[in-house]
XYZ file of C-alpha atoms in Angstrom:
274
model
C 29.098 -17.178 13.146
C 32.251 -18.460 14.817
C 33.907 -15.094 15.493
C 32.219 -14.282 18.809
C 35.590 -13.868 20.614
C 36.593 -11.204 18.063
C 33.202 -9.474 18.341
C 33.563 -9.318 22.133
C 37.233 -8.316 21.970
C 36.818 -5.484 19.454
C 33.723 -3.955 21.046
C 35.041 -4.167 24.619
C 38.481 -2.800 23.719
C 37.053 0.025 21.608
C 34.522 0.811 24.348
C 37.323 0.929 26.927
C 39.242 3.401 24.758
C 36.080 5.483 24.368
C 35.479 5.543 28.123
C 39.089 6.663 28.592
C 38.429 9.427 26.056
C 35.505 10.782 28.062
C 37.401 10.419 31.348
C 40.147 12.568 29.842
C 37.634 15.100 28.480
C 36.102 15.163 31.948
C 39.481 16.169 33.358
C 39.944 18.947 30.795
C 36.407 20.209 31.284
C 36.906 20.251 35.033
C 39.867 22.586 34.648
C 37.813 25.313 32.942
C 36.043 28.069 34.901
C 32.753 27.215 33.175
C 32.617 23.736 34.597
C 32.144 22.387 38.107
C 35.581 21.773 39.613
C 34.216 18.915 41.697
C 34.515 16.616 38.675
C 38.280 16.904 38.630
C 38.585 16.017 42.293
C 35.836 13.430 42.498
C 37.096 9.909 43.010
C 37.683 8.366 39.599
C 38.319 4.796 40.794
C 35.142 3.196 39.448
C 35.354 4.552 35.856
C 39.066 3.661 35.591
C 38.369 0.245 37.083
C 35.666 -0.330 34.449
C 38.165 0.669 31.731
C 40.548 -2.006 33.039
C 37.785 -4.626 33.291
C 36.553 -3.973 29.740
C 40.058 -4.054 28.263
C 41.048 -7.098 30.325
C 37.939 -9.089 29.364
C 38.431 -8.077 25.737
C 42.014 -9.332 25.690
C 40.916 -12.528 27.429
C 38.210 -13.080 24.802
C 40.740 -12.573 21.998
C 42.816 -15.473 23.323
C 39.927 -17.861 22.629
C 40.086 -16.904 18.958
C 43.576 -18.369 18.668
C 43.863 -21.977 17.589
C 46.549 -22.539 20.195
C 46.118 -19.994 23.030
C 49.324 -21.137 24.723
C 51.246 -19.876 21.663
C 49.827 -16.344 21.985
C 53.264 -15.052 22.965
C 54.549 -15.895 19.465
C 52.211 -13.248 18.017
C 54.461 -10.598 19.600
C 57.553 -11.588 17.618
C 56.800 -9.651 14.427
C 56.135 -6.094 15.596
C 58.031 -4.586 12.645
C 55.947 -6.322 9.994
C 52.677 -7.499 11.549
C 49.629 -5.375 12.397
C 48.486 -8.196 14.668
C 51.668 -7.952 16.745
C 51.307 -4.157 16.944
C 47.685 -4.516 17.988
C 48.582 -6.881 20.822
C 51.472 -4.690 21.997
C 49.451 -1.463 22.033
C 46.418 -3.172 23.609
C 48.668 -4.490 26.373
C 50.269 -1.056 26.872
C 46.826 0.552 26.972
C 45.707 -1.869 29.670
C 48.999 -1.415 31.568
C 48.735 2.398 31.674
C 45.036 2.239 32.575
C 45.935 -0.195 35.370
C 48.642 2.147 36.633
C 46.096 4.959 36.509
C 43.739 2.906 38.639
C 46.453 2.171 41.210
C 47.429 5.851 41.273
C 43.800 6.858 41.833
C 43.653 4.529 44.845
C 46.614 6.399 46.317
C 44.602 9.633 46.087
C 47.372 11.380 44.166
C 47.156 13.315 40.924
C 49.398 10.948 38.955
C 46.366 9.245 37.392
C 45.479 12.524 35.649
C 48.665 12.233 33.626
C 48.376 8.504 33.033
C 44.885 8.554 31.495
C 45.798 10.771 28.505
C 48.753 8.458 27.841
C 46.449 5.442 28.033
C 44.055 7.206 25.645
C 46.816 7.822 23.099
C 47.916 4.176 23.251
C 44.308 3.026 22.942
C 43.640 5.168 19.866
C 46.810 3.810 18.234
C 45.659 0.288 19.066
C 42.266 0.847 17.378
C 44.136 2.025 14.255
C 46.289 -1.132 14.294
C 43.140 -3.213 14.815
C 41.482 -1.711 11.744
C 44.612 -2.262 9.614
C 44.532 -5.990 10.373
C 41.157 -6.347 8.665
C 41.840 -3.852 5.879
C 44.893 -5.900 4.854
C 43.163 -9.273 4.712
C 41.694 -11.032 1.678
C 38.098 -10.492 2.861
C 36.798 -7.991 0.325
C 34.142 -6.454 2.602
C 36.818 -5.542 5.168
C 39.336 -4.024 2.713
C 37.980 -0.476 2.780
C 38.273 2.658 4.932
C 34.744 1.812 6.094
C 36.385 -0.590 8.574
C 38.437 2.255 10.068
C 35.350 4.493 10.327
C 33.305 1.705 11.905
C 35.928 0.952 14.561
C 36.539 4.566 15.579
C 32.767 5.101 15.547
C 32.438 2.320 18.115
C 35.051 4.091 20.262
C 32.807 7.166 20.435
C 29.457 5.368 20.709
C 30.230 2.555 23.157
C 32.469 4.843 25.205
C 29.748 7.504 25.451
C 27.080 5.015 26.498
C 29.239 3.564 29.289
C 30.401 7.027 30.359
C 26.795 8.249 30.560
C 26.244 5.694 33.346
C 29.509 6.230 35.230
C 30.241 9.967 35.007
C 28.266 12.873 36.514
C 26.833 14.578 33.443
C 23.817 16.635 34.396
C 23.763 20.015 32.658
C 27.440 19.706 31.827
C 29.413 20.651 28.762
C 30.704 17.080 28.743
C 27.154 15.744 28.222
C 26.625 18.056 25.264
C 30.000 17.133 23.806
C 29.243 13.458 24.264
C 25.885 13.835 22.563
C 27.452 15.695 19.642
C 30.192 13.087 19.223
C 27.696 10.211 19.146
C 25.474 11.951 16.571
C 28.486 12.814 14.402
C 29.812 9.252 14.652
C 26.488 7.749 13.538
C 26.110 10.304 10.734
C 29.667 9.848 9.411
C 29.321 6.074 9.453
C 26.043 6.279 7.539
C 27.493 8.654 4.943
C 30.504 6.360 4.538
C 28.140 3.599 3.406
C 27.563 5.459 0.123
C 31.155 5.315 -1.195
C 31.612 1.932 0.488
C 28.695 0.349 -1.375
C 29.810 1.988 -4.613
C 33.341 0.656 -4.164
C 32.087 -2.801 -3.200
C 29.887 -3.124 -6.286
C 32.802 -2.227 -8.557
C 35.601 -4.048 -6.737
C 37.724 -6.246 -8.992
C 36.767 -9.508 -7.408
C 38.151 -11.482 -10.339
C 41.631 -9.976 -9.977
C 42.494 -11.537 -6.646
C 41.259 -14.429 -4.516
C 39.020 -13.263 -1.688
C 37.088 -14.891 1.102
C 34.386 -16.021 1.137
C 34.500 -17.174 -2.479
C 31.136 -15.488 -3.180
C 31.667 -12.350 -1.050
C 28.878 -10.204 -2.465
C 26.349 -13.025 -2.105
C 27.466 -13.530 1.495
C 27.275 -9.773 2.069
C 23.700 -9.668 0.788
C 22.637 -12.288 3.317
C 23.420 -9.792 6.099
C 21.283 -7.003 4.567
C 18.389 -7.370 7.015
C 20.752 -7.527 9.979
C 22.549 -4.366 8.831
C 19.246 -2.573 8.230
C 18.170 -3.308 11.799
C 21.554 -2.186 13.071
C 21.510 1.127 11.218
C 17.867 1.816 12.161
C 18.474 1.176 15.855
C 21.642 3.229 15.657
C 19.775 6.286 14.312
C 16.865 5.984 16.763
C 19.262 5.364 19.639
C 21.408 8.388 18.745
C 18.349 10.653 18.646
C 17.078 9.374 21.994
C 20.576 9.644 23.498
C 20.929 13.231 22.257
C 17.488 14.154 23.593
C 18.352 12.691 26.984
C 21.683 14.541 27.112
C 20.240 17.906 26.058
C 17.187 17.808 28.329
C 18.814 15.946 31.243
C 16.307 13.122 30.983
C 18.008 9.960 32.127
C 15.257 7.683 30.823
C 15.893 8.875 27.271
C 19.645 8.768 27.835
C 19.635 5.170 29.024
C 17.046 3.987 26.473
C 19.044 5.571 23.667
C 22.229 4.060 25.064
C 20.682 0.580 25.150
C 19.557 0.883 21.516
C 23.003 2.084 20.485
C 24.676 -0.907 22.165
C 22.265 -3.363 20.523
C 22.967 -1.711 17.166
C 26.728 -2.024 17.717
C 26.402 -5.758 18.400
C 24.215 -6.298 15.309
C 26.537 -4.334 13.016
C 29.646 -6.045 14.376
C 27.908 -9.431 14.050
C 27.178 -8.628 10.392
C 30.805 -7.488 9.937
C 32.250 -10.802 11.132
C 29.509 -12.973 9.614
C 30.837 -12.265 6.133
C 33.966 -14.292 6.819
Protein backbone atom coordinates (compact mmCIF):
# COMPACT_ATOMS: atom_id res chain seq x y z
CA UNK A 1 0.00 0.00 0.00
CA UNK A 2 1.63 3.20 -1.21
CA UNK A 3 -1.06 5.64 -0.06
CA UNK A 4 0.12 6.14 3.53
CA UNK A 5 0.36 9.96 3.09
CA UNK A 6 -3.33 10.04 2.07
CA UNK A 7 -4.31 7.75 4.96
CA UNK A 8 -2.54 10.05 7.42
CA UNK A 9 -3.85 13.21 5.76
CA UNK A 10 -7.51 12.17 5.62
CA UNK A 11 -7.68 10.77 9.15
CA UNK A 12 -5.80 13.67 10.76
CA UNK A 13 -7.78 16.34 8.90
CA UNK A 14 -11.12 14.67 9.59
CA UNK A 15 -10.13 14.17 13.24
CA UNK A 16 -9.19 17.85 13.51
CA UNK A 17 -12.61 18.84 12.14
CA UNK A 18 -14.26 16.47 14.62
CA UNK A 19 -12.33 17.93 17.54
CA UNK A 20 -13.40 21.40 16.40
CA UNK A 21 -16.99 20.13 16.35
CA UNK A 22 -16.83 19.05 19.98
CA UNK A 23 -15.02 22.24 21.01
CA UNK A 24 -17.90 24.19 19.49
CA UNK A 25 -20.51 21.95 21.15
CA UNK A 26 -18.63 22.50 24.40
CA UNK A 27 -19.10 26.24 23.98
CA UNK A 28 -22.83 25.89 23.29
CA UNK A 29 -23.30 23.49 26.18
CA UNK A 30 -21.46 25.86 28.49
CA UNK A 31 -23.95 28.61 27.70
CA UNK A 32 -26.94 26.61 28.97
CA UNK A 33 -28.11 26.75 32.60
CA UNK A 34 -27.93 22.95 32.84
CA UNK A 35 -24.22 22.83 32.22
CA UNK A 36 -21.22 23.97 34.24
CA UNK A 37 -20.27 27.47 33.08
CA UNK A 38 -16.63 26.81 33.89
CA UNK A 39 -16.25 24.99 30.57
CA UNK A 40 -16.90 28.15 28.59
CA UNK A 41 -14.30 30.11 30.50
CA UNK A 42 -11.71 27.39 30.93
CA UNK A 43 -8.57 27.94 28.91
CA UNK A 44 -9.07 26.32 25.51
CA UNK A 45 -5.47 26.70 24.28
CA UNK A 46 -4.48 23.03 24.35
CA UNK A 47 -7.50 21.63 22.42
CA UNK A 48 -7.25 24.37 19.77
CA UNK A 49 -3.50 23.84 19.54
CA UNK A 50 -4.09 20.11 18.96
CA UNK A 51 -6.59 20.98 16.20
CA UNK A 52 -3.88 23.06 14.50
CA UNK A 53 -1.24 20.34 14.95
CA UNK A 54 -3.49 17.62 13.52
CA UNK A 55 -4.54 19.73 10.53
CA UNK A 56 -0.98 20.97 9.94
CA UNK A 57 0.54 17.47 10.05
CA UNK A 58 -2.24 16.21 7.79
CA UNK A 59 -1.55 18.88 5.17
CA UNK A 60 2.17 18.19 5.45
CA UNK A 61 1.57 14.47 4.88
CA UNK A 62 -0.56 15.22 1.81
CA UNK A 63 2.38 17.00 0.19
CA UNK A 64 4.36 13.74 0.17
CA UNK A 65 1.64 12.17 -1.97
CA UNK A 66 2.39 14.59 -4.80
CA UNK A 67 4.88 13.49 -7.41
CA UNK A 68 6.43 16.94 -7.38
CA UNK A 69 5.75 18.61 -4.00
CA UNK A 70 7.27 21.89 -5.16
CA UNK A 71 4.44 22.16 -7.71
CA UNK A 72 1.73 21.92 -5.02
CA UNK A 73 0.79 25.55 -5.63
CA UNK A 74 -0.42 24.61 -9.14
CA UNK A 75 -3.18 22.49 -7.57
CA UNK A 76 -4.86 25.74 -6.47
CA UNK A 77 -5.34 27.06 -10.01
CA UNK A 78 -8.55 25.20 -10.85
CA UNK A 79 -10.92 26.02 -7.99
CA UNK A 80 -13.91 26.38 -10.33
CA UNK A 81 -13.58 22.90 -11.82
CA UNK A 82 -11.45 20.75 -9.51
CA UNK A 83 -12.52 19.13 -6.23
CA UNK A 84 -8.83 18.76 -5.39
CA UNK A 85 -8.29 22.52 -5.62
CA UNK A 86 -11.39 23.14 -3.47
CA UNK A 87 -10.18 20.61 -0.93
CA UNK A 88 -6.80 22.31 -0.61
CA UNK A 89 -8.36 25.78 -0.36
CA UNK A 90 -10.89 24.82 2.32
CA UNK A 91 -8.32 22.77 4.26
CA UNK A 92 -6.00 25.78 4.27
CA UNK A 93 -8.84 28.10 5.37
CA UNK A 94 -9.81 25.65 8.10
CA UNK A 95 -6.25 25.61 9.41
CA UNK A 96 -5.99 29.41 9.11
CA UNK A 97 -9.16 30.07 11.14
CA UNK A 98 -8.19 27.44 13.73
CA UNK A 99 -4.77 29.11 13.98
CA UNK A 100 -6.39 32.51 14.46
CA UNK A 101 -8.60 30.94 17.13
CA UNK A 102 -5.52 29.66 18.91
CA UNK A 103 -3.84 33.08 18.81
CA UNK A 104 -7.05 34.71 20.07
CA UNK A 105 -7.25 32.22 22.94
CA UNK A 106 -3.71 33.16 23.97
CA UNK A 107 -4.84 36.78 24.23
CA UNK A 108 -7.52 35.69 26.73
CA UNK A 109 -10.27 37.36 24.72
CA UNK A 110 -13.56 35.91 23.54
CA UNK A 111 -12.78 36.23 19.83
CA UNK A 112 -11.82 32.55 19.62
CA UNK A 113 -15.42 31.61 20.49
CA UNK A 114 -16.54 33.13 17.20
CA UNK A 115 -13.63 31.79 15.18
CA UNK A 116 -14.11 28.11 16.08
CA UNK A 117 -17.63 27.79 14.59
CA UNK A 118 -16.29 29.39 11.40
CA UNK A 119 -13.39 26.94 11.37
CA UNK A 120 -15.88 24.10 11.90
CA UNK A 121 -17.99 25.19 8.93
CA UNK A 122 -14.92 25.40 6.69
CA UNK A 123 -13.73 22.01 7.92
CA UNK A 124 -17.07 20.32 7.21
CA UNK A 125 -17.07 21.80 3.69
CA UNK A 126 -13.52 20.52 3.22
CA UNK A 127 -14.52 16.96 4.21
CA UNK A 128 -17.32 17.14 1.60
CA UNK A 129 -14.82 18.26 -1.07
CA UNK A 130 -12.46 15.48 0.04
CA UNK A 131 -15.15 12.84 -0.43
CA UNK A 132 -16.09 14.20 -3.88
CA UNK A 133 -12.52 13.73 -5.09
CA UNK A 134 -12.75 9.97 -4.56
CA UNK A 135 -16.37 9.63 -5.66
CA UNK A 136 -15.46 11.18 -9.02
CA UNK A 137 -12.48 8.95 -9.77
CA UNK A 138 -12.39 5.78 -11.87
CA UNK A 139 -11.88 3.54 -8.82
CA UNK A 140 -15.19 1.68 -8.64
CA UNK A 141 -15.06 1.00 -4.88
CA UNK A 142 -14.79 4.74 -4.17
CA UNK A 143 -17.60 5.87 -6.52
CA UNK A 144 -20.45 5.55 -4.03
CA UNK A 145 -22.05 7.58 -1.23
CA UNK A 146 -20.37 5.08 1.11
CA UNK A 147 -17.22 7.21 0.76
CA UNK A 148 -19.09 10.30 2.00
CA UNK A 149 -20.55 8.36 4.95
CA UNK A 150 -17.16 6.89 5.83
CA UNK A 151 -15.42 10.28 5.84
CA UNK A 152 -18.04 12.09 7.92
CA UNK A 153 -18.13 9.06 10.24
CA UNK A 154 -14.41 9.53 10.85
CA UNK A 155 -15.08 13.19 11.71
CA UNK A 156 -17.38 12.08 14.54
CA UNK A 157 -15.37 9.06 15.72
CA UNK A 158 -11.80 10.37 15.63
CA UNK A 159 -12.92 13.78 16.88
CA UNK A 160 -14.79 12.23 19.82
CA UNK A 161 -11.86 10.03 20.82
CA UNK A 162 -9.41 12.95 20.85
CA UNK A 163 -11.93 15.21 22.59
CA UNK A 164 -12.51 12.60 25.30
CA UNK A 165 -8.84 13.04 26.29
CA UNK A 166 -8.66 16.83 26.03
CA UNK A 167 -12.04 18.12 27.25
CA UNK A 168 -13.54 17.90 30.76
CA UNK A 169 -16.42 15.48 30.27
CA UNK A 170 -17.38 13.92 33.57
CA UNK A 171 -21.15 13.70 34.02
CA UNK A 172 -21.69 16.25 31.27
CA UNK A 173 -24.26 16.49 28.54
CA UNK A 174 -21.36 16.78 26.11
CA UNK A 175 -20.13 13.29 27.08
CA UNK A 176 -23.56 11.81 26.45
CA UNK A 177 -23.87 13.65 23.15
CA UNK A 178 -20.42 12.47 22.13
CA UNK A 179 -21.28 8.89 23.00
CA UNK A 180 -24.52 9.07 21.02
CA UNK A 181 -22.79 10.56 17.98
CA UNK A 182 -20.12 7.83 17.94
CA UNK A 183 -22.71 5.03 18.23
CA UNK A 184 -24.86 6.58 15.50
CA UNK A 185 -21.83 7.05 13.24
CA UNK A 186 -20.78 3.40 13.60
CA UNK A 187 -24.36 2.18 13.11
CA UNK A 188 -25.01 4.33 10.02
CA UNK A 189 -21.74 3.26 8.44
CA UNK A 190 -22.56 -0.40 9.04
CA UNK A 191 -26.07 -0.04 7.60
CA UNK A 192 -24.62 1.75 4.56
CA UNK A 193 -22.61 -1.39 3.78
CA UNK A 194 -25.82 -3.17 2.74
CA UNK A 195 -26.74 -0.92 -0.21
CA UNK A 196 -23.04 -0.39 -0.93
CA UNK A 197 -22.35 -4.11 -1.34
CA UNK A 198 -25.52 -4.52 -3.39
CA UNK A 199 -24.51 -1.65 -5.67
CA UNK A 200 -20.94 -2.93 -5.97
CA UNK A 201 -22.03 -6.42 -7.01
CA UNK A 202 -24.25 -5.00 -9.75
CA UNK A 203 -22.05 -2.13 -10.92
CA UNK A 204 -21.55 -2.01 -14.68
CA UNK A 205 -17.86 -2.68 -14.63
CA UNK A 206 -17.82 -3.48 -18.34
CA UNK A 207 -19.27 -0.09 -19.30
CA UNK A 208 -16.31 2.01 -18.24
CA UNK A 209 -12.63 1.48 -17.48
CA UNK A 210 -11.95 1.34 -13.76
CA UNK A 211 -8.93 0.85 -11.56
CA UNK A 212 -7.68 -1.61 -10.58
CA UNK A 213 -8.56 -3.64 -13.66
CA UNK A 214 -10.02 -6.43 -11.48
CA UNK A 215 -11.66 -4.21 -8.82
CA UNK A 216 -13.93 -6.79 -7.22
CA UNK A 217 -11.09 -9.30 -6.92
CA UNK A 218 -8.92 -6.62 -5.32
CA UNK A 219 -11.81 -5.67 -3.03
CA UNK A 220 -12.20 -9.27 -1.88
CA UNK A 221 -8.56 -9.40 -0.81
CA UNK A 222 -9.34 -6.77 1.85
CA UNK A 223 -12.29 -8.74 3.31
CA UNK A 224 -10.42 -9.94 6.41
CA UNK A 225 -9.01 -6.48 7.05
CA UNK A 226 -12.47 -4.91 6.78
CA UNK A 227 -13.98 -7.57 9.05
CA UNK A 228 -11.41 -6.76 11.73
CA UNK A 229 -12.06 -3.06 11.27
CA UNK A 230 -15.83 -3.35 11.61
CA UNK A 231 -15.56 -5.72 14.59
CA UNK A 232 -13.18 -3.44 16.48
CA UNK A 233 -15.35 -0.48 15.57
CA UNK A 234 -18.46 -2.07 17.14
CA UNK A 235 -16.65 -3.27 20.28
CA UNK A 236 -14.89 0.07 20.62
CA UNK A 237 -18.14 2.03 20.27
CA UNK A 238 -19.82 -0.06 22.97
CA UNK A 239 -16.88 0.35 25.35
CA UNK A 240 -16.69 4.08 24.58
CA UNK A 241 -20.42 4.50 25.24
CA UNK A 242 -20.17 2.55 28.50
CA UNK A 243 -17.27 4.71 29.64
CA UNK A 244 -19.12 7.93 28.77
CA UNK A 245 -22.38 6.91 30.45
CA UNK A 246 -20.83 5.54 33.64
CA UNK A 247 -17.91 8.00 33.85
CA UNK A 248 -15.38 5.19 33.71
CA UNK A 249 -12.27 6.51 32.04
CA UNK A 250 -10.72 3.07 31.59
CA UNK A 251 -13.63 2.00 29.38
CA UNK A 252 -13.62 5.38 27.64
CA UNK A 253 -9.95 5.21 26.74
CA UNK A 254 -9.99 1.49 25.86
CA UNK A 255 -12.98 2.03 23.60
CA UNK A 256 -11.29 5.07 22.07
CA UNK A 257 -8.13 3.08 21.32
CA UNK A 258 -10.14 0.33 19.61
CA UNK A 259 -12.04 2.90 17.57
CA UNK A 260 -8.79 4.52 16.37
CA UNK A 261 -7.30 1.14 15.41
CA UNK A 262 -10.50 0.34 13.51
CA UNK A 263 -10.33 3.67 11.66
CA UNK A 264 -6.77 2.95 10.53
CA UNK A 265 -7.67 -0.58 9.37
CA UNK A 266 -10.76 0.57 7.45
CA UNK A 267 -8.91 3.48 5.85
CA UNK A 268 -6.02 1.15 4.97
CA UNK A 269 -8.51 -1.18 3.26
CA UNK A 270 -10.08 1.83 1.48
CA UNK A 271 -6.79 2.93 -0.08
CA UNK A 272 -5.44 -0.59 -0.64
CA UNK A 273 -7.96 -1.15 -3.41
CA UNK A 274 -6.20 1.36 -5.64
